PDB file of C-alpha atoms in Angstrom:
ATOM      1  CA  ALA A   1      11.788  -3.136   1.272  1.00  0.00           C
ATOM      2  CA  LEU A   2      14.413  -5.682   2.085  1.00  0.00           C
ATOM      3  CA  GLY A   3      12.376  -8.812   2.443  1.00  0.00           C
ATOM      4  CA  HIS A   4      11.575 -10.914   5.440  1.00  0.00           C
ATOM      5  CA  VAL A   5      12.399 -14.489   4.405  1.00  0.00           C
ATOM      6  CA  VAL A   6       9.857 -17.247   4.972  1.00  0.00           C
ATOM      7  CA  LEU A   7      11.526 -20.613   4.416  1.00  0.00           C
ATOM      8  CA  GLN A   8      10.080 -24.036   3.928  1.00  0.00           C
ATOM      9  CA  PRO A   9      12.673 -25.776   6.103  1.00  0.00           C
ATOM     10  CA  VAL A  10      14.892 -28.458   4.679  1.00  0.00           C
ATOM     11  CA  GLN A  11      13.615 -31.749   6.057  1.00  0.00           C
ATOM     12  CA  THR A  12      15.910 -33.583   8.449  1.00  0.00           C
ATOM     13  CA  ALA A  13      17.666 -36.336   6.576  1.00  0.00           C
ATOM     14  CA  THR A  14      17.665 -39.857   7.990  1.00  0.00           C
ATOM     15  CA  ASP A  15      19.758 -42.814   6.904  1.00  0.00           C
ATOM     16  CA  VAL A  16      19.174 -46.469   7.752  1.00  0.00           C
ATOM     17  CA  ASP A  17      22.914 -47.033   7.507  1.00  0.00           C
ATOM     18  CA  GLU A  18      24.376 -46.101  10.860  1.00  0.00           C
ATOM     19  CA  GLY A  19      27.532 -44.018  10.807  1.00  0.00           C
ATOM     20  CA  ASP A  20      26.930 -42.414   7.393  1.00  0.00           C
ATOM     21  CA  THR A  21      27.519 -38.673   7.213  1.00  0.00           C
ATOM     22  CA  GLN A  22      24.919 -36.588   5.394  1.00  0.00           C
ATOM     23  CA  THR A  23      26.186 -33.792   3.172  1.00  0.00           C
ATOM     24  CA  TYR A  24      23.845 -31.107   1.824  1.00  0.00           C
ATOM     25  CA  SER A  25      24.287 -29.290  -1.487  1.00  0.00           C
ATOM     26  CA  ILE A  26      22.335 -27.105  -3.900  1.00  0.00           C
ATOM     27  CA  LEU A  27      21.573 -28.484  -7.349  1.00  0.00           C
ATOM     28  CA  SER A  28      22.260 -26.187 -10.301  1.00  0.00           C
ATOM     29  CA  ASP A  29      18.961 -27.022 -11.971  1.00  0.00           C
ATOM     30  CA  ALA A  30      17.818 -24.874 -14.890  1.00  0.00           C
ATOM     31  CA  GLY A  31      14.779 -22.721 -14.146  1.00  0.00           C
ATOM     32  CA  THR A  32      15.524 -22.532 -10.426  1.00  0.00           C
ATOM     33  CA  ASP A  33      17.134 -19.761  -8.397  1.00  0.00           C
ATOM     34  CA  PHE A  34      20.085 -21.820  -7.186  1.00  0.00           C
ATOM     35  CA  SER A  35      22.577 -18.958  -7.579  1.00  0.00           C
ATOM     36  CA  LYS A  36      20.720 -16.915  -4.941  1.00  0.00           C
ATOM     37  CA  PHE A  37      21.408 -19.388  -2.116  1.00  0.00           C
ATOM     38  CA  THR A  38      24.053 -21.063  -0.051  1.00  0.00           C
ATOM     39  CA  ILE A  39      23.576 -24.063   2.229  1.00  0.00           C
ATOM     40  CA  GLY A  40      25.469 -25.437   5.200  1.00  0.00           C
ATOM     41  CA  SER A  41      26.954 -28.695   3.982  1.00  0.00           C
ATOM     42  CA  SER A  42      26.518 -30.391   7.358  1.00  0.00           C
ATOM     43  CA  SER A  43      23.660 -28.379   8.909  1.00  0.00           C
ATOM     44  CA  GLY A  44      21.394 -28.061   5.879  1.00  0.00           C
ATOM     45  CA  VAL A  45      20.686 -24.421   6.809  1.00  0.00           C
ATOM     46  CA  LEU A  46      19.636 -22.534   3.670  1.00  0.00           C
ATOM     47  CA  SER A  47      20.523 -18.839   3.312  1.00  0.00           C
ATOM     48  CA  PHE A  48      20.342 -16.123   0.691  1.00  0.00           C
ATOM     49  CA  THR A  49      23.701 -15.025  -0.705  1.00  0.00           C
ATOM     50  CA  SER A  50      22.454 -11.421  -0.277  1.00  0.00           C
ATOM     51  CA  PRO A  51      19.260 -10.030   1.318  1.00  0.00           C
ATOM     52  CA  PRO A  52      16.347 -10.052  -1.151  1.00  0.00           C
ATOM     53  CA  ASP A  53      14.594  -6.777  -1.957  1.00  0.00           C
ATOM     54  CA  PHE A  54      10.817  -7.080  -2.263  1.00  0.00           C
ATOM     55  CA  GLU A  55      10.589  -4.047  -4.560  1.00  0.00           C
ATOM     56  CA  ASN A  56      13.261  -5.483  -6.878  1.00  0.00           C
ATOM     57  CA  PRO A  57      12.868  -9.277  -6.994  1.00  0.00           C
ATOM     58  CA  THR A  58      15.655 -11.211  -8.717  1.00  0.00           C
ATOM     59  CA  ASP A  59      14.065 -14.652  -8.836  1.00  0.00           C
ATOM     60  CA  THR A  60      13.539 -16.271 -12.234  1.00  0.00           C
ATOM     61  CA  ASP A  61       9.846 -15.329 -12.399  1.00  0.00           C
ATOM     62  CA  HIS A  62      10.292 -11.927 -10.676  1.00  0.00           C
ATOM     63  CA  ASN A  63       7.429 -12.719  -8.289  1.00  0.00           C
ATOM     64  CA  ASN A  64       9.345 -12.923  -4.972  1.00  0.00           C
ATOM     65  CA  SER A  65       9.067 -16.732  -4.889  1.00  0.00           C
ATOM     66  CA  TYR A  66      12.538 -18.251  -5.054  1.00  0.00           C
ATOM     67  CA  VAL A  67      12.814 -21.937  -6.015  1.00  0.00           C
ATOM     68  CA  VAL A  68      15.803 -24.119  -5.159  1.00  0.00           C
ATOM     69  CA  ASP A  69      16.511 -27.847  -5.226  1.00  0.00           C
ATOM     70  CA  VAL A  70      18.507 -29.247  -2.302  1.00  0.00           C
ATOM     71  CA  GLN A  71      20.193 -32.639  -2.268  1.00  0.00           C
ATOM     72  CA  VAL A  72      21.551 -34.675   0.626  1.00  0.00           C
ATOM     73  CA  SER A  73      24.110 -37.425   0.089  1.00  0.00           C
ATOM     74  CA  ASP A  74      25.263 -40.189   2.445  1.00  0.00           C
ATOM     75  CA  GLY A  75      28.688 -40.453   0.836  1.00  0.00           C
ATOM     76  CA  HIS A  76      28.027 -43.947  -0.473  1.00  0.00           C
ATOM     77  CA  GLY A  77      25.927 -43.171  -3.511  1.00  0.00           C
ATOM     78  CA  GLY A  78      22.648 -42.669  -1.685  1.00  0.00           C
ATOM     79  CA  THR A  79      20.907 -39.302  -2.302  1.00  0.00           C
ATOM     80  CA  ALA A  80      17.584 -37.563  -1.658  1.00  0.00           C
ATOM     81  CA  THR A  81      16.315 -34.312  -3.149  1.00  0.00           C
ATOM     82  CA  GLN A  82      13.845 -31.716  -1.900  1.00  0.00           C
ATOM     83  CA  ASP A  83      12.270 -28.859  -3.893  1.00  0.00           C
ATOM     84  CA  ILE A  84      12.057 -25.727  -1.751  1.00  0.00           C
ATOM     85  CA  THR A  85      10.180 -22.480  -2.394  1.00  0.00           C
ATOM     86  CA  VAL A  86      11.234 -19.406  -0.439  1.00  0.00           C
ATOM     87  CA  ASP A  87       8.579 -16.649  -0.341  1.00  0.00           C
ATOM     88  CA  VAL A  88       9.737 -13.085   0.377  1.00  0.00           C
ATOM     89  CA  THR A  89       7.229 -10.756   2.035  1.00  0.00           C
ATOM     90  CA  ASN A  90       7.401  -6.979   2.210  1.00  0.00           C
ATOM     91  CA  VAL A  91       8.550  -5.014   5.264  1.00  0.00           C
ATOM     92  CA  ASN A  92       8.351  -1.265   5.719  1.00  0.00           C
ATOM     93  CA  GLU A  93      11.596   0.681   5.334  1.00  0.00           C
ATOM     94  CA  ALA A  94      12.293   4.022   6.927  1.00  0.00           C
ATOM     95  CA  PRO A  95      12.078   7.274   4.973  1.00  0.00           C
ATOM     96  CA  ALA A  96      15.316   9.226   4.841  1.00  0.00           C
ATOM     97  CA  PHE A  97      16.503  12.748   4.191  1.00  0.00           C
ATOM     98  CA  SER A  98      19.585  13.181   2.007  1.00  0.00           C
ATOM     99  CA  GLN A  99      21.287  14.801   5.009  1.00  0.00           C
ATOM    100  CA  THR A 100      20.728  14.219   8.718  1.00  0.00           C
ATOM    101  CA  PHE A 101      22.376  17.509   9.753  1.00  0.00           C
ATOM    102  CA  ALA A 102      22.129  20.939   8.156  1.00  0.00           C
ATOM    103  CA  THR A 103      23.321  24.468   8.923  1.00  0.00           C
ATOM    104  CA  ASP A 104      21.472  27.542   7.650  1.00  0.00           C
ATOM    105  CA  SER A 105      21.668  31.270   8.322  1.00  0.00           C
ATOM    106  CA  TYR A 106      19.097  34.018   8.712  1.00  0.00           C
ATOM    107  CA  THR A 107      19.506  37.784   8.408  1.00  0.00           C
ATOM    108  CA  GLU A 108      17.517  40.054  10.680  1.00  0.00           C
ATOM    109  CA  ASN A 109      14.307  41.369   9.066  1.00  0.00           C
ATOM    110  CA  GLY A 110      14.710  38.911   6.185  1.00  0.00           C
ATOM    111  CA  ALA A 111      12.116  36.594   4.671  1.00  0.00           C
ATOM    112  CA  ALA A 112      11.699  33.079   6.037  1.00  0.00           C
ATOM    113  CA  VAL A 113      14.652  30.824   5.197  1.00  0.00           C
ATOM    114  CA  SER A 114      13.898  27.221   4.206  1.00  0.00           C
ATOM    115  CA  LEU A 115      15.109  24.859   6.906  1.00  0.00           C
ATOM    116  CA  LEU A 116      15.952  22.062   4.497  1.00  0.00           C
ATOM    117  CA  GLY A 117      16.816  24.007   1.356  1.00  0.00           C
ATOM    118  CA  SER A 118      17.798  21.436  -1.275  1.00  0.00           C
ATOM    119  CA  ILE A 119      17.754  18.483   1.143  1.00  0.00           C
ATOM    120  CA  THR A 120      15.575  15.762  -0.377  1.00  0.00           C
ATOM    121  CA  LEU A 121      13.238  13.200   1.191  1.00  0.00           C
ATOM    122  CA  SER A 122      12.986   9.652  -0.119  1.00  0.00           C
ATOM    123  CA  ASP A 123      11.418   6.347   0.860  1.00  0.00           C
ATOM    124  CA  PRO A 124      12.715   3.004  -0.514  1.00  0.00           C
ATOM    125  CA  ASP A 125       9.145   1.650  -0.539  1.00  0.00           C
ATOM    126  CA  ASN A 126       7.943   4.438  -2.853  1.00  0.00           C
ATOM    127  CA  PRO A 127       4.396   4.361  -1.433  1.00  0.00           C
ATOM    128  CA  ALA A 128       1.509   5.945  -3.303  1.00  0.00           C
ATOM    129  CA  ASN A 129       1.079   8.345  -0.376  1.00  0.00           C
ATOM    130  CA  PHE A 130       1.965   8.880   3.282  1.00  0.00           C
ATOM    131  CA  ASN A 131      -1.562   8.776   4.671  1.00  0.00           C
ATOM    132  CA  GLY A 132      -1.399   8.343   8.444  1.00  0.00           C
ATOM    133  CA  GLY A 133       2.112   9.759   8.625  1.00  0.00           C
ATOM    134  CA  SER A 134       3.195  13.137   9.905  1.00  0.00           C
ATOM    135  CA  LEU A 135       5.659  16.000   9.619  1.00  0.00           C
ATOM    136  CA  LYS A 136       6.776  17.685  12.834  1.00  0.00           C
ATOM    137  CA  VAL A 137       9.051  20.728  13.017  1.00  0.00           C
ATOM    138  CA  THR A 138      10.172  22.307  16.285  1.00  0.00           C
ATOM    139  CA  ILE A 139      12.531  25.127  17.258  1.00  0.00           C
ATOM    140  CA  THR A 140      13.866  23.552  20.434  1.00  0.00           C
ATOM    141  CA  ASN A 141      15.601  26.632  21.884  1.00  0.00           C
ATOM    142  CA  ALA A 142      13.563  29.529  20.489  1.00  0.00           C
ATOM    143  CA  VAL A 143      14.023  33.078  21.755  1.00  0.00           C
ATOM    144  CA  SER A 144      11.571  35.966  21.601  1.00  0.00           C
ATOM    145  CA  GLY A 145      10.601  36.759  18.014  1.00  0.00           C
ATOM    146  CA  ASP A 146      11.527  33.360  16.539  1.00  0.00           C
ATOM    147  CA  GLU A 147       8.903  31.601  14.476  1.00  0.00           C
ATOM    148  CA  LEU A 148       8.267  29.046  11.783  1.00  0.00           C
ATOM    149  CA  ASP A 149       6.719  30.369   8.595  1.00  0.00           C
ATOM    150  CA  ALA A 150       6.054  29.414   4.998  1.00  0.00           C
ATOM    151  CA  VAL A 151       8.900  30.046   2.573  1.00  0.00           C
ATOM    152  CA  THR A 152       7.967  32.687   0.001  1.00  0.00           C
ATOM    153  CA  GLY A 153       6.955  31.056  -3.286  1.00  0.00           C
ATOM    154  CA  SER A 154       6.618  27.580  -1.779  1.00  0.00           C
ATOM    155  CA  GLY A 155       2.837  27.501  -2.192  1.00  0.00           C
ATOM    156  CA  LEU A 156       2.345  26.465   1.443  1.00  0.00           C
ATOM    157  CA  THR A 157      -0.658  27.963   3.232  1.00  0.00           C
ATOM    158  CA  ILE A 158      -2.671  27.102   6.337  1.00  0.00           C
ATOM    159  CA  SER A 159      -6.434  27.519   6.227  1.00  0.00           C
ATOM    160  CA  SER A 160      -9.098  26.261   8.659  1.00  0.00           C
ATOM    161  CA  GLY A 161      -6.598  23.924  10.290  1.00  0.00           C
ATOM    162  CA  GLU A 162      -5.517  22.316   7.012  1.00  0.00           C
ATOM    163  CA  ALA A 163      -2.144  22.555   5.231  1.00  0.00           C
ATOM    164  CA  PHE A 164      -2.315  23.305   1.501  1.00  0.00           C
ATOM    165  CA  LEU A 165       0.442  23.091  -1.106  1.00  0.00           C
ATOM    166  CA  ASN A 166      -0.463  25.062  -4.216  1.00  0.00           C
ATOM    167  CA  GLY A 167      -4.125  24.452  -3.423  1.00  0.00           C
ATOM    168  CA  THR A 168      -3.836  20.740  -2.593  1.00  0.00           C
ATOM    169  CA  ASP A 169      -4.854  19.749   0.927  1.00  0.00           C
ATOM    170  CA  VAL A 170      -1.992  17.564   2.156  1.00  0.00           C
ATOM    171  CA  GLY A 171      -2.905  17.233   5.824  1.00  0.00           C
ATOM    172  CA  ALA A 172      -4.384  18.574   9.026  1.00  0.00           C
ATOM    173  CA  VAL A 173      -2.420  20.808  11.394  1.00  0.00           C
ATOM    174  CA  THR A 174      -2.694  18.937  14.687  1.00  0.00           C
ATOM    175  CA  SER A 175      -0.625  21.344  16.788  1.00  0.00           C
ATOM    176  CA  GLY A 176       1.239  24.620  16.428  1.00  0.00           C
ATOM    177  CA  GLY A 177       1.170  26.511  13.165  1.00  0.00           C
ATOM    178  CA  LEU A 178       3.026  28.982  10.969  1.00  0.00           C
ATOM    179  CA  GLY A 179       3.686  32.635  11.707  1.00  0.00           C
ATOM    180  CA  SER A 180       2.217  34.527  14.683  1.00  0.00           C
ATOM    181  CA  GLY A 181       5.144  33.475  16.853  1.00  0.00           C
ATOM    182  CA  SER A 182       4.623  29.731  16.429  1.00  0.00           C
ATOM    183  CA  THR A 183       7.797  27.760  17.120  1.00  0.00           C
ATOM    184  CA  ALA A 184       6.409  24.311  16.274  1.00  0.00           C
ATOM    185  CA  ILE A 185       4.041  22.659  13.839  1.00  0.00           C
ATOM    186  CA  ALA A 186       2.719  19.114  13.419  1.00  0.00           C
ATOM    187  CA  ILE A 187       0.870  18.053  10.267  1.00  0.00           C
ATOM    188  CA  ALA A 188      -1.040  14.762   9.990  1.00  0.00           C
ATOM    189  CA  LEU A 189      -0.613  13.665   6.375  1.00  0.00           C
ATOM    190  CA  ASN A 190      -3.421  12.386   4.157  1.00  0.00           C
ATOM    191  CA  THR A 191      -3.859  10.446   0.907  1.00  0.00           C
ATOM    192  CA  ASP A 192      -2.924  13.497  -1.183  1.00  0.00           C
ATOM    193  CA  ASP A 193       0.514  13.614   0.409  1.00  0.00           C
ATOM    194  CA  THR A 194       2.444  11.778  -2.303  1.00  0.00           C
ATOM    195  CA  PRO A 195       6.243  11.411  -2.118  1.00  0.00           C
ATOM    196  CA  ALA A 196       6.609  14.519  -4.299  1.00  0.00           C
ATOM    197  CA  GLU A 197       4.223  16.521  -2.107  1.00  0.00           C
ATOM    198  CA  ALA A 198       5.965  15.292   1.049  1.00  0.00           C
ATOM    199  CA  GLN A 199       9.310  16.552  -0.183  1.00  0.00           C
ATOM    200  CA  ALA A 200       7.843  19.913  -1.233  1.00  0.00           C
ATOM    201  CA  LEU A 201       6.114  20.251   2.133  1.00  0.00           C
ATOM    202  CA  SER A 202       9.292  19.573   4.093  1.00  0.00           C
ATOM    203  CA  GLN A 203      11.160  22.211   2.066  1.00  0.00           C
ATOM    204  CA  ALA A 204       8.354  24.784   2.374  1.00  0.00           C
ATOM    205  CA  ILE A 205       8.682  25.358   6.109  1.00  0.00           C
ATOM    206  CA  GLY A 206      11.130  28.083   7.081  1.00  0.00           C
ATOM    207  CA  PHE A 207      12.529  30.130   9.953  1.00  0.00           C
ATOM    208  CA  ASP A 208      12.266  33.864  10.549  1.00  0.00           C
ATOM    209  CA  SER A 209      12.237  36.345  13.411  1.00  0.00           C
ATOM    210  CA  THR A 210       9.987  39.300  14.090  1.00  0.00           C
ATOM    211  CA  SER A 211      12.469  40.794  16.554  1.00  0.00           C
ATOM    212  CA  ASP A 212      14.375  43.991  15.737  1.00  0.00           C
ATOM    213  CA  ASP A 213      17.028  42.928  18.200  1.00  0.00           C
ATOM    214  CA  PRO A 214      17.444  39.157  17.993  1.00  0.00           C
ATOM    215  CA  THR A 215      20.283  37.450  19.808  1.00  0.00           C
ATOM    216  CA  GLY A 216      23.149  35.914  17.886  1.00  0.00           C
ATOM    217  CA  ALA A 217      22.618  32.520  19.514  1.00  0.00           C
ATOM    218  CA  THR A 218      22.428  29.457  17.288  1.00  0.00           C
ATOM    219  CA  ARG A 219      18.909  28.001  17.067  1.00  0.00           C
ATOM    220  CA  ASN A 220      18.380  24.238  17.052  1.00  0.00           C
ATOM    221  CA  ILE A 221      15.503  22.939  14.958  1.00  0.00           C
ATOM    222  CA  SER A 222      14.180  19.395  14.693  1.00  0.00           C
ATOM    223  CA  VAL A 223      12.487  18.075  11.540  1.00  0.00           C
ATOM    224  CA  VAL A 224      10.893  14.608  11.865  1.00  0.00           C
ATOM    225  CA  PHE A 225       8.987  12.803   9.083  1.00  0.00           C
ATOM    226  CA  ASN A 226       6.833   9.733   9.789  1.00  0.00           C
ATOM    227  CA  ASP A 227       5.893   7.510   6.814  1.00  0.00           C
ATOM    228  CA  GLY A 228       2.631   6.162   8.272  1.00  0.00           C
ATOM    229  CA  GLY A 229       3.694   2.544   7.731  1.00  0.00           C
ATOM    230  CA  ASN A 230       1.760   2.176   4.479  1.00  0.00           C
ATOM    231  CA  THR A 231       3.908  -0.527   2.903  1.00  0.00           C
ATOM    232  CA  GLY A 232       4.786  -3.940   4.261  1.00  0.00           C
ATOM    233  CA  SER A 233       4.880  -5.075   7.854  1.00  0.00           C
ATOM    234  CA  GLY A 234       6.699  -3.574  10.800  1.00  0.00           C
ATOM    235  CA  GLY A 235       4.734  -0.378  11.443  1.00  0.00           C
ATOM    236  CA  ALA A 236       5.510   3.281  10.820  1.00  0.00           C
ATOM    237  CA  LEU A 237       9.095   4.533  10.691  1.00  0.00           C
ATOM    238  CA  THR A 238      10.692   7.978  10.778  1.00  0.00           C
ATOM    239  CA  GLY A 239      13.472   9.998   9.200  1.00  0.00           C
ATOM    240  CA  SER A 240      14.839  13.217  10.659  1.00  0.00           C
ATOM    241  CA  VAL A 241      17.123  16.205  10.169  1.00  0.00           C
ATOM    242  CA  ALA A 242      18.744  18.285  12.890  1.00  0.00           C
ATOM    243  CA  VAL A 243      19.054  21.896  11.681  1.00  0.00           C
ATOM    244  CA  THR A 244      21.185  24.618  13.255  1.00  0.00           C
ATOM    245  CA  MET A 245      20.203  28.168  12.329  1.00  0.00           C
ATOM    246  CA  ASP A 246      22.721  30.994  12.758  1.00  0.00           C
ATOM    247  CA  GLU A 247      20.989  34.372  12.968  1.00  0.00           C
ATOM    248  CA  TRP A 248      22.889  37.346  11.579  1.00  0.00           C
ATOM    249  CA  ARG A 249      22.134  40.722  13.114  1.00  0.00           C
ATOM    250  CA  GLN A 250      21.901  43.863  11.010  1.00  0.00           C
ATOM    251  CA  GLU A 251      23.139  46.911  12.835  1.00  0.00           C
ATOM    252  CA  ALA A 252      21.545  50.268  11.994  1.00  0.00           C
ATOM    253  CA  LYS A 253      23.925  52.745  10.411  1.00  0.00           C
ATOM    254  CA  GLY A 254      23.481  56.396  11.332  1.00  0.00           C
ATOM    255  CA  ALA A 255      24.771  59.484   9.531  1.00  0.00           C
ATOM    256  CA  VAL A 256      27.640  61.391  11.115  1.00  0.00           C
ATOM    257  CA  LEU A 257      27.326  65.195  10.960  1.00  0.00           C
TER     258      LEU A 257
END
């Protein structure tokens, strides 16, 4: 995650010579991370040249502790130097789908169509799992016959209130379900819901209709993924996709005598 910066503040410079102007600068000392910072020449405010990333530290020791030497000058040959260590701590970053909007289509009497298809789910923190997170899918304007169901071949099944992917229990169904006319499902994720499993789970939920005479109205479906806040500070965050499903009607063809 992009780091929250904890600075040891530059000490206020004092000068016994009244009227002298203090000027701050960064020393280009070998072994320090001087190139990562800028400083206000008159204010002494120290800043990163670009936000640090906890998962990809660029300090000399690659340990998220950035070292810099700051000097203040009075303009008359007098100087003072302070060694400063800036520690970067982790913050949680939101998961994200590769698209935030998607349009799919469904043909009457067809098998369940994946809502997300090839849309991928990622999390910059790359946590070991999403325990404590959730996946919620809702058809917000369902009509008679609409339902959520498992995509054929996805390996998703519901048994005894638990969601399984190819036999692995990835979470508890806390509301709704799949099939039987269910238009919503919420799954509380567990420690077996790795990033790979989370992506597979999100792609395994589909839309179908049991109606022989569905309307042609566009369905609106919400997919919301919560990461459980397992990495860094800041609490749980979400990513979402808004899906529109166009239902195609198949008209029966009769023989003409």
